[in-house]
PDB file of C-alpha atoms in Angstrom:
ATOM      1  CA  MET Y   1      -0.066  -0.238   0.081  1.00  0.00           C
ATOM      2  CA  ALA Y   2       1.355   3.626  -1.471  1.00  0.00           C
ATOM      3  CA  VAL Y   3       2.631   5.404   1.925  1.00  0.00           C
ATOM      4  CA  PRO Y   4       0.626   9.273   1.808  1.00  0.00           C
ATOM      5  CA  ASP Y   5       2.810  12.235   1.936  1.00  0.00           C
ATOM      6  CA  TRP Y   6       3.331  12.974   5.425  1.00  0.00           C
ATOM      7  CA  HIS Y   7       6.099  15.493   7.678  1.00  0.00           C
ATOM      8  CA  LEU Y   8       7.015  15.961  10.954  1.00  0.00           C
ATOM      9  CA  ARG Y   9       8.681  18.619  13.036  1.00  0.00           C
ATOM     10  CA  GLY Y  10       9.614  18.286  16.660  1.00  0.00           C
ATOM     11  CA  GLU Y  11      12.296  17.779  19.133  1.00  0.00           C
ATOM     12  CA  TRP Y  12      14.066  14.613  20.697  1.00  0.00           C
ATOM     13  CA  PHE Y  13      16.070  13.626  23.613  1.00  0.00           C
ATOM     14  CA  ASP Y  14      17.164  10.100  25.387  1.00  0.00           C
ATOM     15  CA  VAL Y  15      18.473   9.037  28.635  1.00  0.00           C
ATOM     16  CA  CYS Y  16      21.395   6.254  27.767  1.00  0.00           C
ATOM     17  CA  SER Y  17      23.748   3.768  29.910  1.00  0.00           C
ATOM     18  CA  CYS Y  18      26.678   5.261  28.584  1.00  0.00           C
ATOM     19  CA  ALA Y  19      29.070   7.907  29.853  1.00  0.00           C
ATOM     20  CA  LEU Y  20      28.476  11.463  29.279  1.00  0.00           C
ATOM     21  CA  PRO Y  21      29.449  12.310  26.254  1.00  0.00           C
ATOM     22  CA  CYS Y  22      27.278  10.029  24.715  1.00  0.00           C
ATOM     23  CA  PRO Y  23      29.182   7.890  21.981  1.00  0.00           C
ATOM     24  CA  CYS Y  24      26.589   7.424  19.552  1.00  0.00           C
ATOM     25  CA  THR Y  25      27.025  11.431  18.655  1.00  0.00           C
ATOM     26  CA  PHE Y  26      30.469  10.816  17.643  1.00  0.00           C
ATOM     27  CA  ALA Y  27      29.372   7.949  15.615  1.00  0.00           C
ATOM     28  CA  GLN Y  28      31.727   5.429  18.433  1.00  0.00           C
ATOM     29  CA  ALA Y  29      30.381   2.503  20.133  1.00  0.00           C
ATOM     30  CA  PRO Y  30      28.808   2.280  23.362  1.00  0.00           C
ATOM     31  CA  THR Y  31      30.473   3.025  26.329  1.00  0.00           C
ATOM     32  CA  HIS Y  32      30.235  -0.293  27.812  1.00  0.00           C
ATOM     33  CA  GLY Y  33      29.955  -2.530  24.657  1.00  0.00           C
ATOM     34  CA  ASP Y  34      26.040  -2.110  25.084  1.00  0.00           C
ATOM     35  CA  CYS Y  35      23.628   0.686  25.442  1.00  0.00           C
ATOM     36  CA  LEU Y  36      20.405   0.745  27.083  1.00  0.00           C
ATOM     37  CA  PHE Y  37      18.302   3.597  26.612  1.00  0.00           C
ATOM     38  CA  THR Y  38      15.130   5.699  26.879  1.00  0.00           C
ATOM     39  CA  LEU Y  39      14.356   7.947  23.527  1.00  0.00           C
ATOM     40  CA  VAL Y  40      11.170  10.613  23.020  1.00  0.00           C
ATOM     41  CA  TRP Y  41      10.227  12.283  20.874  1.00  0.00           C
ATOM     42  CA  GLN Y  42       7.739  15.111  20.705  1.00  0.00           C
ATOM     43  CA  VAL Y  43       5.797  16.208  17.768  1.00  0.00           C
ATOM     44  CA  HIS Y  44       5.321  20.058  17.383  1.00  0.00           C
ATOM     45  CA  GLU Y  45       3.595  19.838  13.794  1.00  0.00           C
ATOM     46  CA  GLY Y  46       2.716  16.847  11.407  1.00  0.00           C
ATOM     47  CA  HIS Y  47       0.732  14.876   9.335  1.00  0.00           C
ATOM     48  CA  PHE Y  48       0.352  11.591   7.761  1.00  0.00           C
ATOM     49  CA  GLY Y  49      -1.453  12.538   5.008  1.00  0.00           C
ATOM     50  CA  ASP Y  50      -5.008  13.848   6.108  1.00  0.00           C
ATOM     51  CA  VAL Y  51      -3.906  13.182   9.570  1.00  0.00           C
ATOM     52  CA  ARG Y  52      -2.864  15.766  12.481  1.00  0.00           C
ATOM     53  CA  LEU Y  53      -0.032  14.705  14.635  1.00  0.00           C
ATOM     54  CA  ASP Y  54       0.750  18.083  16.260  1.00  0.00           C
ATOM     55  CA  GLY Y  55       1.146  18.041  20.015  1.00  0.00           C
ATOM     56  CA  LEU Y  56       1.514  14.340  19.823  1.00  0.00           C
ATOM     57  CA  GLY Y  57       4.553  11.887  21.595  1.00  0.00           C
ATOM     58  CA  VAL Y  58       6.341   8.674  20.944  1.00  0.00           C
ATOM     59  CA  VAL Y  59       8.380   6.679  23.614  1.00  0.00           C
ATOM     60  CA  ALA Y  60      10.966   3.993  23.104  1.00  0.00           C
ATOM     61  CA  LEU Y  61      12.730   1.804  25.921  1.00  0.00           C
ATOM     62  CA  GLY Y  62      15.589  -0.565  24.425  1.00  0.00           C
ATOM     63  CA  GLU Y  63      19.262  -1.834  23.762  1.00  0.00           C
ATOM     64  CA  PHE Y  64      21.527  -2.310  21.099  1.00  0.00           C
ATOM     65  CA  ALA Y  65      25.413  -3.887  20.699  1.00  0.00           C
ATOM     66  CA  GLY Y  66      27.743  -3.221  18.827  1.00  0.00           C
ATOM     67  CA  ASN Y  67      28.829   0.405  16.576  1.00  0.00           C
ATOM     68  CA  MET Y  68      25.506   1.299  14.888  1.00  0.00           C
ATOM     69  CA  TRP Y  69      26.953   3.857  12.736  1.00  0.00           C
ATOM     70  CA  VAL Y  70      29.344   1.745  11.013  1.00  0.00           C
ATOM     71  CA  GLY Y  71      27.847  -1.144   9.222  1.00  0.00           C
ATOM     72  CA  ASP Y  72      28.496  -3.628  11.806  1.00  0.00           C
ATOM     73  CA  PRO Y  73      26.551  -6.546  11.315  1.00  0.00           C
ATOM     74  CA  ASP Y  74      26.830  -7.641  14.570  1.00  0.00           C
ATOM     75  CA  ALA Y  75      24.969  -4.808  15.634  1.00  0.00           C
ATOM     76  CA  THR Y  76      21.317  -5.251  17.269  1.00  0.00           C
ATOM     77  CA  MET Y  77      18.989  -3.192  18.589  1.00  0.00           C
ATOM     78  CA  LYS Y  78      15.596  -4.710  20.731  1.00  0.00           C
ATOM     79  CA  ALA Y  79      12.887  -1.948  21.576  1.00  0.00           C
ATOM     80  CA  MET Y  80       9.157  -1.510  22.430  1.00  0.00           C
ATOM     81  CA  LEU Y  81       7.553   1.672  21.707  1.00  0.00           C
ATOM     82  CA  TYR Y  82       5.121   3.810  23.970  1.00  0.00           C
ATOM     83  CA  ILE Y  83       2.410   5.570  21.493  1.00  0.00           C
ATOM     84  CA  ASP Y  84       0.237   8.508  22.812  1.00  0.00           C
ATOM     85  CA  ALA Y  85      -2.578   7.420  23.970  1.00  0.00           C
ATOM     86  CA  LYS Y  86      -4.179  11.366  23.550  1.00  0.00           C
ATOM     87  CA  GLY Y  87      -4.062  10.648  19.905  1.00  0.00           C
ATOM     88  CA  ASP Y  88      -7.227   8.721  18.594  1.00  0.00           C
ATOM     89  CA  GLU Y  89      -6.930   5.503  16.792  1.00  0.00           C
ATOM     90  CA  ALA Y  90      -6.062   7.526  13.266  1.00  0.00           C
ATOM     91  CA  GLN Y  91      -3.280   9.231  14.649  1.00  0.00           C
ATOM     92  CA  ARG Y  92      -1.835   6.175  16.921  1.00  0.00           C
ATOM     93  CA  ALA Y  93      -1.583   4.059  14.023  1.00  0.00           C
ATOM     94  CA  ALA Y  94       0.569   6.962  11.856  1.00  0.00           C
ATOM     95  CA  LEU Y  95       2.689   7.353  14.642  1.00  0.00           C
ATOM     96  CA  GLU Y  96       3.224   3.750  14.293  1.00  0.00           C
ATOM     97  CA  GLN Y  97       3.661   3.675  10.813  1.00  0.00           C
ATOM     98  CA  ILE Y  98       6.275   6.522  11.183  1.00  0.00           C
ATOM     99  CA  PHE Y  99       8.441   5.355  14.163  1.00  0.00           C
ATOM    100  CA  ALA Y 100       8.002   1.477  13.294  1.00  0.00           C
ATOM    101  CA  GLY Y 101      10.192   2.319  10.168  1.00  0.00           C
ATOM    102  CA  HIS Y 102       7.677   1.609   7.803  1.00  0.00           C
ATOM    103  CA  ALA Y 103       6.802   5.117   5.872  1.00  0.00           C
ATOM    104  CA  GLY Y 104      10.317   6.032   4.951  1.00  0.00           C
ATOM    105  CA  GLY Y 105      12.614   8.816   6.020  1.00  0.00           C
ATOM    106  CA  TRP Y 106      15.342   8.836   8.507  1.00  0.00           C
ATOM    107  CA  PRO Y 107      12.514   6.967  11.085  1.00  0.00           C
ATOM    108  CA  GLY Y 108      12.726   4.084   8.130  1.00  0.00           C
ATOM    109  CA  GLU Y 109      16.539   4.278   8.203  1.00  0.00           C
ATOM    110  CA  PHE Y 110      16.721   4.311  11.794  1.00  0.00           C
ATOM    111  CA  GLY Y 111      14.198   1.796  12.479  1.00  0.00           C
ATOM    112  CA  SER Y 112      15.833  -0.652   9.866  1.00  0.00           C
ATOM    113  CA  LEU Y 113      18.253  -1.110  13.138  1.00  0.00           C
ATOM    114  CA  ILE Y 114      15.661  -2.629  14.938  1.00  0.00           C
ATOM    115  CA  SER Y 115      15.925  -6.573  15.004  1.00  0.00           C
ATOM    116  CA  ASP Y 116      13.497  -7.077  17.757  1.00  0.00           C
ATOM    117  CA  LEU Y 117      10.216  -4.638  18.087  1.00  0.00           C
ATOM    118  CA  ARG Y 118       8.953  -6.672  21.027  1.00  0.00           C
ATOM    119  CA  GLU Y 119       5.733  -4.185  22.197  1.00  0.00           C
ATOM    120  CA  VAL Y 120       3.757  -1.365  20.872  1.00  0.00           C
ATOM    121  CA  ARG Y 121       1.770   0.094  23.842  1.00  0.00           C
ATOM    122  CA  TYR Y 122      -0.645   2.910  23.923  1.00  0.00           C
ATOM    123  CA  ALA Y 123      -0.426   5.553  26.763  1.00  0.00           C
ATOM    124  CA  PRO Y 124      -0.501   9.232  27.770  1.00  0.00           C
ATOM    125  CA  ILE Y 125       2.915  10.603  27.096  1.00  0.00           C
ATOM    126  CA  HIS Y 126       3.790  13.961  28.997  1.00  0.00           C
ATOM    127  CA  PHE Y 127       6.603  16.636  27.821  1.00  0.00           C
ATOM    128  CA  GLU Y 128       8.400  19.744  28.975  1.00  0.00           C
ATOM    129  CA  ALA Y 129      11.486  21.442  27.266  1.00  0.00           C
ATOM    130  CA  PRO Y 130      11.343  25.081  28.217  1.00  0.00           C
ATOM    131  CA  ASP Y 131      12.910  27.630  25.157  1.00  0.00           C
ATOM    132  CA  ASP Y 132      15.860  27.822  26.752  1.00  0.00           C
ATOM    133  CA  LEU Y 133      16.789  23.968  26.919  1.00  0.00           C
ATOM    134  CA  SER Y 134      17.986  24.743  30.736  1.00  0.00           C
ATOM    135  CA  TYR Y 135      15.803  21.122  31.144  1.00  0.00           C
ATOM    136  CA  TRP Y 136      14.140  18.378  29.273  1.00  0.00           C
ATOM    137  CA  ARG Y 137      11.842  15.386  30.548  1.00  0.00           C
ATOM    138  CA  ALA Y 138       9.232  12.978  29.663  1.00  0.00           C
ATOM    139  CA  GLY Y 139       6.670  10.655  31.493  1.00  0.00           C
ATOM    140  CA  VAL Y 140       4.624   8.088  30.734  1.00  0.00           C
ATOM    141  CA  ALA Y 141       1.708   7.365  33.120  1.00  0.00           C
ATOM    142  CA  ASP Y 142       3.601   5.440  35.887  1.00  0.00           C
ATOM    143  CA  LYS Y 143       6.088   3.582  33.943  1.00  0.00           C
ATOM    144  CA  VAL Y 144       8.665   6.032  32.628  1.00  0.00           C
ATOM    145  CA  ALA Y 145       9.896   9.203  34.301  1.00  0.00           C
ATOM    146  CA  VAL Y 146      13.197  10.396  32.667  1.00  0.00           C
ATOM    147  CA  GLY Y 147      15.002  13.995  32.029  1.00  0.00           C
ATOM    148  CA  ALA Y 148      18.154  15.837  32.294  1.00  0.00           C
ATOM    149  CA  THR Y 149      19.189  19.441  33.318  1.00  0.00           C
ATOM    150  CA  ALA Y 150      21.547  20.894  31.174  1.00  0.00           C
ATOM    151  CA  LEU Y 151      24.989  20.725  31.176  1.00  0.00           C
ATOM    152  CA  THR Y 152      27.432  23.448  32.590  1.00  0.00           C
ATOM    153  CA  GLY Y 153      30.238  23.918  34.231  1.00  0.00           C
ATOM    154  CA  PRO Y 154      32.908  26.785  36.052  1.00  0.00           C
ATOM    155  CA  THR Y 155      33.802  27.593  32.479  1.00  0.00           C
ATOM    156  CA  ALA Y 156      30.603  27.662  30.692  1.00  0.00           C
ATOM    157  CA  ASP Y 157      28.559  30.974  29.913  1.00  0.00           C
ATOM    158  CA  PRO Y 158      25.513  30.405  32.062  1.00  0.00           C
ATOM    159  CA  ASN Y 159      23.616  32.161  29.287  1.00  0.00           C
ATOM    160  CA  ARG Y 160      24.663  29.531  26.519  1.00  0.00           C
ATOM    161  CA  ARG Y 161      23.675  25.892  26.145  1.00  0.00           C
ATOM    162  CA  VAL Y 162      26.920  23.175  25.628  1.00  0.00           C
ATOM    163  CA  GLN Y 163      26.350  22.445  22.251  1.00  0.00           C
ATOM    164  CA  LEU Y 164      27.568  20.444  19.480  1.00  0.00           C
ATOM    165  CA  ILE Y 165      27.105  21.085  15.587  1.00  0.00           C
ATOM    166  CA  ASN Y 166      27.413  18.841  12.921  1.00  0.00           C
ATOM    167  CA  ALA Y 167      27.590  15.474  14.974  1.00  0.00           C
ATOM    168  CA  PRO Y 168      28.979  13.052  13.212  1.00  0.00           C
ATOM    169  CA  GLY Y 169      26.154  10.538  14.571  1.00  0.00           C
ATOM    170  CA  ALA Y 170      22.883  11.866  15.275  1.00  0.00           C
ATOM    171  CA  GLU Y 171      19.850   9.564  15.924  1.00  0.00           C
ATOM    172  CA  VAL Y 172      17.487  12.134  14.622  1.00  0.00           C
ATOM    173  CA  GLY Y 173      19.693  12.214  10.861  1.00  0.00           C
ATOM    174  CA  PRO Y 174      21.656  15.238   9.504  1.00  0.00           C
ATOM    175  CA  GLY Y 175      22.463  18.717  10.367  1.00  0.00           C
ATOM    176  CA  GLN Y 176      21.146  18.920  13.642  1.00  0.00           C
ATOM    177  CA  ILE Y 177      22.466  20.398  16.746  1.00  0.00           C
ATOM    178  CA  ALA Y 178      23.324  18.532  20.125  1.00  0.00           C
ATOM    179  CA  THR Y 179      22.383  19.952  23.582  1.00  0.00           C
ATOM    180  CA  TRP Y 180      24.154  18.321  26.745  1.00  0.00           C
ATOM    181  CA  GLY Y 181      22.398  17.581  29.381  1.00  0.00           C
ATOM    182  CA  VAL Y 182      23.330  16.159  32.776  1.00  0.00           C
ATOM    183  CA  VAL Y 183      20.914  12.915  33.740  1.00  0.00           C
ATOM    184  CA  ASP Y 184      18.374  13.492  36.633  1.00  0.00           C
ATOM    185  CA  GLY Y 185      15.879  10.718  35.794  1.00  0.00           C
ATOM    186  CA  ASP Y 186      16.330   7.379  34.430  1.00  0.00           C
ATOM    187  CA  HIS Y 187      13.025   5.811  35.707  1.00  0.00           C
ATOM    188  CA  ALA Y 188      11.860   3.061  32.665  1.00  0.00           C
ATOM    189  CA  GLU Y 189       9.217   0.134  32.989  1.00  0.00           C
ATOM    190  CA  GLY Y 190       8.233  -1.666  30.028  1.00  0.00           C
ATOM    191  CA  PHE Y 191      10.772  -3.563  28.389  1.00  0.00           C
ATOM    192  CA  ASP Y 192      12.805  -6.310  29.592  1.00  0.00           C
ATOM    193  CA  PHE Y 193      16.973  -4.902  29.896  1.00  0.00           C
ATOM    194  CA  SER Y 194      18.988  -7.659  30.109  1.00  0.00           C
ATOM    195  CA  HIS Y 195      20.810  -6.053  33.089  1.00  0.00           C
ATOM    196  CA  GLU Y 196      20.754  -2.956  35.379  1.00  0.00           C
ATOM    197  CA  TYR Y 197      19.644   0.413  33.553  1.00  0.00           C
ATOM    198  CA  ARG Y 198      20.985   3.476  34.585  1.00  0.00           C
ATOM    199  CA  GLY Y 199      21.171   6.862  33.165  1.00  0.00           C
ATOM    200  CA  GLY Y 200      24.489   8.300  32.238  1.00  0.00           C
ATOM    201  CA  SER Y 201      24.549  10.615  29.069  1.00  0.00           C
ATOM    202  CA  SER Y 202      21.517  12.438  28.133  1.00  0.00           C
ATOM    203  CA  LYS Y 203      21.574  14.686  24.818  1.00  0.00           C
ATOM    204  CA  HIS Y 204      18.536  17.165  22.956  1.00  0.00           C
ATOM    205  CA  PHE Y 205      18.165  17.075  18.899  1.00  0.00           C
ATOM    206  CA  PRO Y 206      15.503  19.456  17.186  1.00  0.00           C
ATOM    207  CA  PHE Y 207      14.226  17.112  14.065  1.00  0.00           C
ATOM    208  CA  ASP Y 208      12.543  17.764  11.090  1.00  0.00           C
ATOM    209  CA  TRP Y 209      11.690  14.540   8.946  1.00  0.00           C
ATOM    210  CA  ARG Y 210      10.002  14.117   5.594  1.00  0.00           C
ATOM    211  CA  PRO Y 211       9.661  10.524   3.940  1.00  0.00           C
TER     212      PRO Y 211
END
């Protein structure tokens, strides 16, 4: 069946088990050989054909091993998705099509790395990030509560964020700016992680996708 025209614009962040700064951003293998993660997408404006997707969110829990940025044949990813229950049936179906990688574009490329999509659940997703990116956080009912506070330090201008331009490995695709954060929430239930999950790194990216 033909995929309708679609477009999503919004913001994304992760909380993962790697050390700060996340090796993915530099197209390197995970700190400990594998990475346990929570990924959060918030759509500000979007459509899938005639279905509007503004204001809806998606959260993925999962893990991968190997370096997914270099065509490593042993790199494997397992994941589950929470899709925002604030959407109606058509909106939820559209988000599942896109984020499971079935609608092409960058999510199709990223989705091709998932060897095991274990489950899709529907639950209300709460997202919060001020315009100055001083923090970002998200929650899924009583199952997920993750977030970070913007990284700073003794020589950083407190009015400017610690950022990386032209990241060689960006989970949202080429050309976006990474803003670094220090994890202050890593609670994630719903995916059977292979070992204990503790958040060590977080970064924020905007995204702007088309098929």
